[in-house]
XYZ file of C-alpha atoms in Angstrom:
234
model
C 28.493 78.055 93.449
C 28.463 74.428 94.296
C 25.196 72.905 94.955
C 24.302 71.110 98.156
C 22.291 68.360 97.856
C 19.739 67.265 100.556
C 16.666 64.834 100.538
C 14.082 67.062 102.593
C 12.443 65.269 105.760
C 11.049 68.336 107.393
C 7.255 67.523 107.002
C 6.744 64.036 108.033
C 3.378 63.597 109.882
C 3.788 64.793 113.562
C 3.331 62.928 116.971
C -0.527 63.908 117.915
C 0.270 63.114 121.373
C 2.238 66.565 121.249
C 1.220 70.133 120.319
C 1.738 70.423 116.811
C 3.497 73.806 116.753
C 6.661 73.287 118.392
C 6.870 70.052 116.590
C 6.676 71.853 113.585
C 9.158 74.672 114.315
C 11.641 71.588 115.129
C 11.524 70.511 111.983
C 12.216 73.263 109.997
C 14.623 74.447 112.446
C 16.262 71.055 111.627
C 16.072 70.945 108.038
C 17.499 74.677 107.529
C 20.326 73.656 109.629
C 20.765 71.031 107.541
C 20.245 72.685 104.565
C 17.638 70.454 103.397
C 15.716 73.931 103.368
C 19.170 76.258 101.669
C 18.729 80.291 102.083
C 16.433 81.277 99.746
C 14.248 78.681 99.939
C 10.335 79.177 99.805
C 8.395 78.264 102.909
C 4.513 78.049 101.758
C 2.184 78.080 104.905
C -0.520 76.151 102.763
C 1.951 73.903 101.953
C 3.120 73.081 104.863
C 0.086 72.706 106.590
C -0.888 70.449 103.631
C 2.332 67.996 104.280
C 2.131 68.377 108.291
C -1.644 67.501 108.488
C -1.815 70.669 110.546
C -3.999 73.797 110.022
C -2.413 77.342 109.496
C -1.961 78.379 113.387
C 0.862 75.679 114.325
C 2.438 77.036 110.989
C 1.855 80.645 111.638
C 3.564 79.827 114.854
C 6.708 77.854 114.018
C 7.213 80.791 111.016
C 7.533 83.210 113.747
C 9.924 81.586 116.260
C 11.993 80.942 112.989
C 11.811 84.472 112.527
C 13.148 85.660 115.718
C 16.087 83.227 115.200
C 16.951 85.315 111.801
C 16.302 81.790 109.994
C 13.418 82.347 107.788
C 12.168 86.485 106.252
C 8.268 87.002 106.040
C 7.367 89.218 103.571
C 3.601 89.895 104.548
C 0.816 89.307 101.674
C 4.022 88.244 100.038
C 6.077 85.194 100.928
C 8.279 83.410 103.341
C 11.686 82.626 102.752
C 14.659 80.726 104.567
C 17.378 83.399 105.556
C 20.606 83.757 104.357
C 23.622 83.069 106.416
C 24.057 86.484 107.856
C 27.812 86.630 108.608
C 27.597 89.203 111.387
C 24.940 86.626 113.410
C 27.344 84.030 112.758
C 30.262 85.779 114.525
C 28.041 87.223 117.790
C 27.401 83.410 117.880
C 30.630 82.514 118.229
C 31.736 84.727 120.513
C 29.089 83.865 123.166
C 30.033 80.142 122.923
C 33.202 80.586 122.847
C 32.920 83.041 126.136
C 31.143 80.374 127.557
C 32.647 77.159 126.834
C 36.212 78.656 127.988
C 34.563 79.251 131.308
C 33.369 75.983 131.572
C 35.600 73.794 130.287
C 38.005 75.502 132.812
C 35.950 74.522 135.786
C 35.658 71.131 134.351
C 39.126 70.886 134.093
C 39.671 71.570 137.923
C 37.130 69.810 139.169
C 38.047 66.082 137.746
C 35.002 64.471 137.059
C 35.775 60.809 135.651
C 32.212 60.154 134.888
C 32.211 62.931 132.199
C 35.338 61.997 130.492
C 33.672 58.287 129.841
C 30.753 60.272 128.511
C 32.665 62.399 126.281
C 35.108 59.752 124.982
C 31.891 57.547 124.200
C 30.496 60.883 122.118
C 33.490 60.711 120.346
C 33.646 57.068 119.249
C 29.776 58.431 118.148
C 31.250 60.963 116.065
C 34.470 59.180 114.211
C 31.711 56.593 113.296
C 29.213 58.739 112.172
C 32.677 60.498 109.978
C 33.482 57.202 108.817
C 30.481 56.350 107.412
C 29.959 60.067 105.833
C 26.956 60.458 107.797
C 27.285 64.751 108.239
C 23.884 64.500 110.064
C 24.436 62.104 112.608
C 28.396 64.013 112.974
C 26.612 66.810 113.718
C 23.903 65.579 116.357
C 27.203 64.240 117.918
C 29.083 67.409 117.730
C 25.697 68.746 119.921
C 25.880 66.302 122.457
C 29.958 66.330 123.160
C 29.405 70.165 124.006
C 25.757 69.436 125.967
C 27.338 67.112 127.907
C 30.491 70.193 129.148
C 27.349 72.196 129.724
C 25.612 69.511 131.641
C 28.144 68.668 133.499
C 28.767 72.418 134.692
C 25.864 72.930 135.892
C 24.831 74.841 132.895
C 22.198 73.565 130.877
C 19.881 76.365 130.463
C 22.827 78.832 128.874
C 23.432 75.565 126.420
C 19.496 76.147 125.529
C 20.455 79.873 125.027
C 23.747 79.232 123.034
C 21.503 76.928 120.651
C 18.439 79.053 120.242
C 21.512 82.117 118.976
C 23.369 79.475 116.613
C 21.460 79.158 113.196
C 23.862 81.253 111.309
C 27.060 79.465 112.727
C 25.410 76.228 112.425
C 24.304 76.529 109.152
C 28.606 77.731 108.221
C 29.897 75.163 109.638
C 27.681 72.662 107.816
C 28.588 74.193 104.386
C 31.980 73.695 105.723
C 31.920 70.039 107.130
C 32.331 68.421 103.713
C 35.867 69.987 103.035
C 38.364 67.239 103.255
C 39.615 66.645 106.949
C 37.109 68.910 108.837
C 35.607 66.345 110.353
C 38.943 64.864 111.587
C 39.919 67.745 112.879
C 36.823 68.005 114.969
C 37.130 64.505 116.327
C 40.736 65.747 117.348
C 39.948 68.765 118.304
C 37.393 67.064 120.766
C 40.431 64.243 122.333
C 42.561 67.196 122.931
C 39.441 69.210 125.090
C 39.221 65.700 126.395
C 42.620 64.603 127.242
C 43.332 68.072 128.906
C 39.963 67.772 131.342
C 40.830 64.501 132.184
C 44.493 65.538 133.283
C 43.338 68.658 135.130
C 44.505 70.993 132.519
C 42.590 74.129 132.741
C 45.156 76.230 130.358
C 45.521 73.483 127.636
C 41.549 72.139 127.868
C 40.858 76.367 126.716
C 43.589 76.585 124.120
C 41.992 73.398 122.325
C 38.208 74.360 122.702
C 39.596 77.861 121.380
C 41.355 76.705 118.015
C 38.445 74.527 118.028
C 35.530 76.705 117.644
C 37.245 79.118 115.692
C 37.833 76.788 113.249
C 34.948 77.325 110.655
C 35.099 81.346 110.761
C 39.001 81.199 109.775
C 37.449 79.708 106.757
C 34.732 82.470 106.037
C 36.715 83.358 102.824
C 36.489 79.971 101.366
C 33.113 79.374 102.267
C 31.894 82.516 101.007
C 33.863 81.671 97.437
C 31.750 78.313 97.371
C 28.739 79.266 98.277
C 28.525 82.990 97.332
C 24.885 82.977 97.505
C 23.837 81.744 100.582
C 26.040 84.066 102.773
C 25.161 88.129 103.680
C 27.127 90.652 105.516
């Protein structure tokens, strides 16, 4: 299995202006997406509470909303672990953004809104820097907001919220897939097409992109799972 290397950032000291918890369950959030926290890894609540400057309760509570995302296991009097990418997750994911997204970028297609095309073509010059420079991070916080702003834009941020809060597993596969050579040019493509398509009031085309485009990581699941044989479950 190849090795993914990450420098972990998840428990810098916390804004004290804010409550602590949901700060907390940010970060982690964050840094299993990123893999800076790989399935498998150990999640100590005296730990953490050590390296947040916290006490146990924000912990306790960040654990748990982890938990109902599938993204960490709590073993009680045991331990806590981060999840492995559960395959089945992963694909119920999918197919409630994808569901969604054809929808909307349909609508957006017939309703040509100029505004959102110079918001989306400025996420993309984001994104093919971020590529360039080999910064998968920032990629991905670009990848986020070129499909917030569709969502925004429709009228639809809360079911963005929803499609987020169901897309640890997927998010976490497409990140072990990101570093294979040309994935991240084909997302930047994949993103001018959707763009292109809205822009000339192509409904038909603007879903036949966005499909190929989301579907992209799972017709790789058999790669992936060669690479990285022991992060993923069925």
């Amino acid at each position: 299995m190849e090795t993914v290397h990450t420098a972990p950032r998840a428990a810098a000291r916390l804004d004290r202006a804010r409550q602590a918890a949901p700060q907390v369950f940010e970060r982690l959030r964050n840094a299993i997406l990123a893999l800076e926290l790989p399935p498998g890894a150990p999640l100590s609540r005296t730990e953490l509470a050590a390296q947040f400057g916290v006490s146990s309760t924000p912990i306790r509570d960040a654990l748990m909303r982890l938990e109902e995302e599938g993204l960490v296991e709590v073993f009680p009097q045991h331990a806590t672990v981060v999840s492995r990418v559960d395959v089945g997750r992963a694909e119920q994911a999918h197919f409630l953004r994808q569901a969604l997204e054809l929808e909307i970028v349909r609508l957006l297609a017939e309703e040509h809104n100029a505004a959102l095309v110079i918001r989306l073509d400025h996420a993309i010059a984001l994104q093919q820097q971020s590529a360039k420079a080999g910064d998968f991070e920032s990629f991905i916080a670009g990848d986020n907001d070129f499909h917030a702003q569709l969502y925004a834009a429709a009228g639809k941020q809360d079911l963005w919220s929803l499609v987020r809060s169901r897309s640890g597993h997927i998010d976490r596969l497409r990140r072990l897939h990101l570093p294979s050579p040309g994935k991240a040019q084909n997302i930047v493509r994949h993103h001018k097409l959707i763009t292109r398509a809205i822009e000339a009031g192509d409904p038909d085309t603007a879903q036949q992109h966005l499909r190929k485009h989301l579907s992209g990581t799972l017709s790789e699941l058999d790669k992936i799972r060669a690479r990285y044989p022991e992060y993923l479950t069925d």
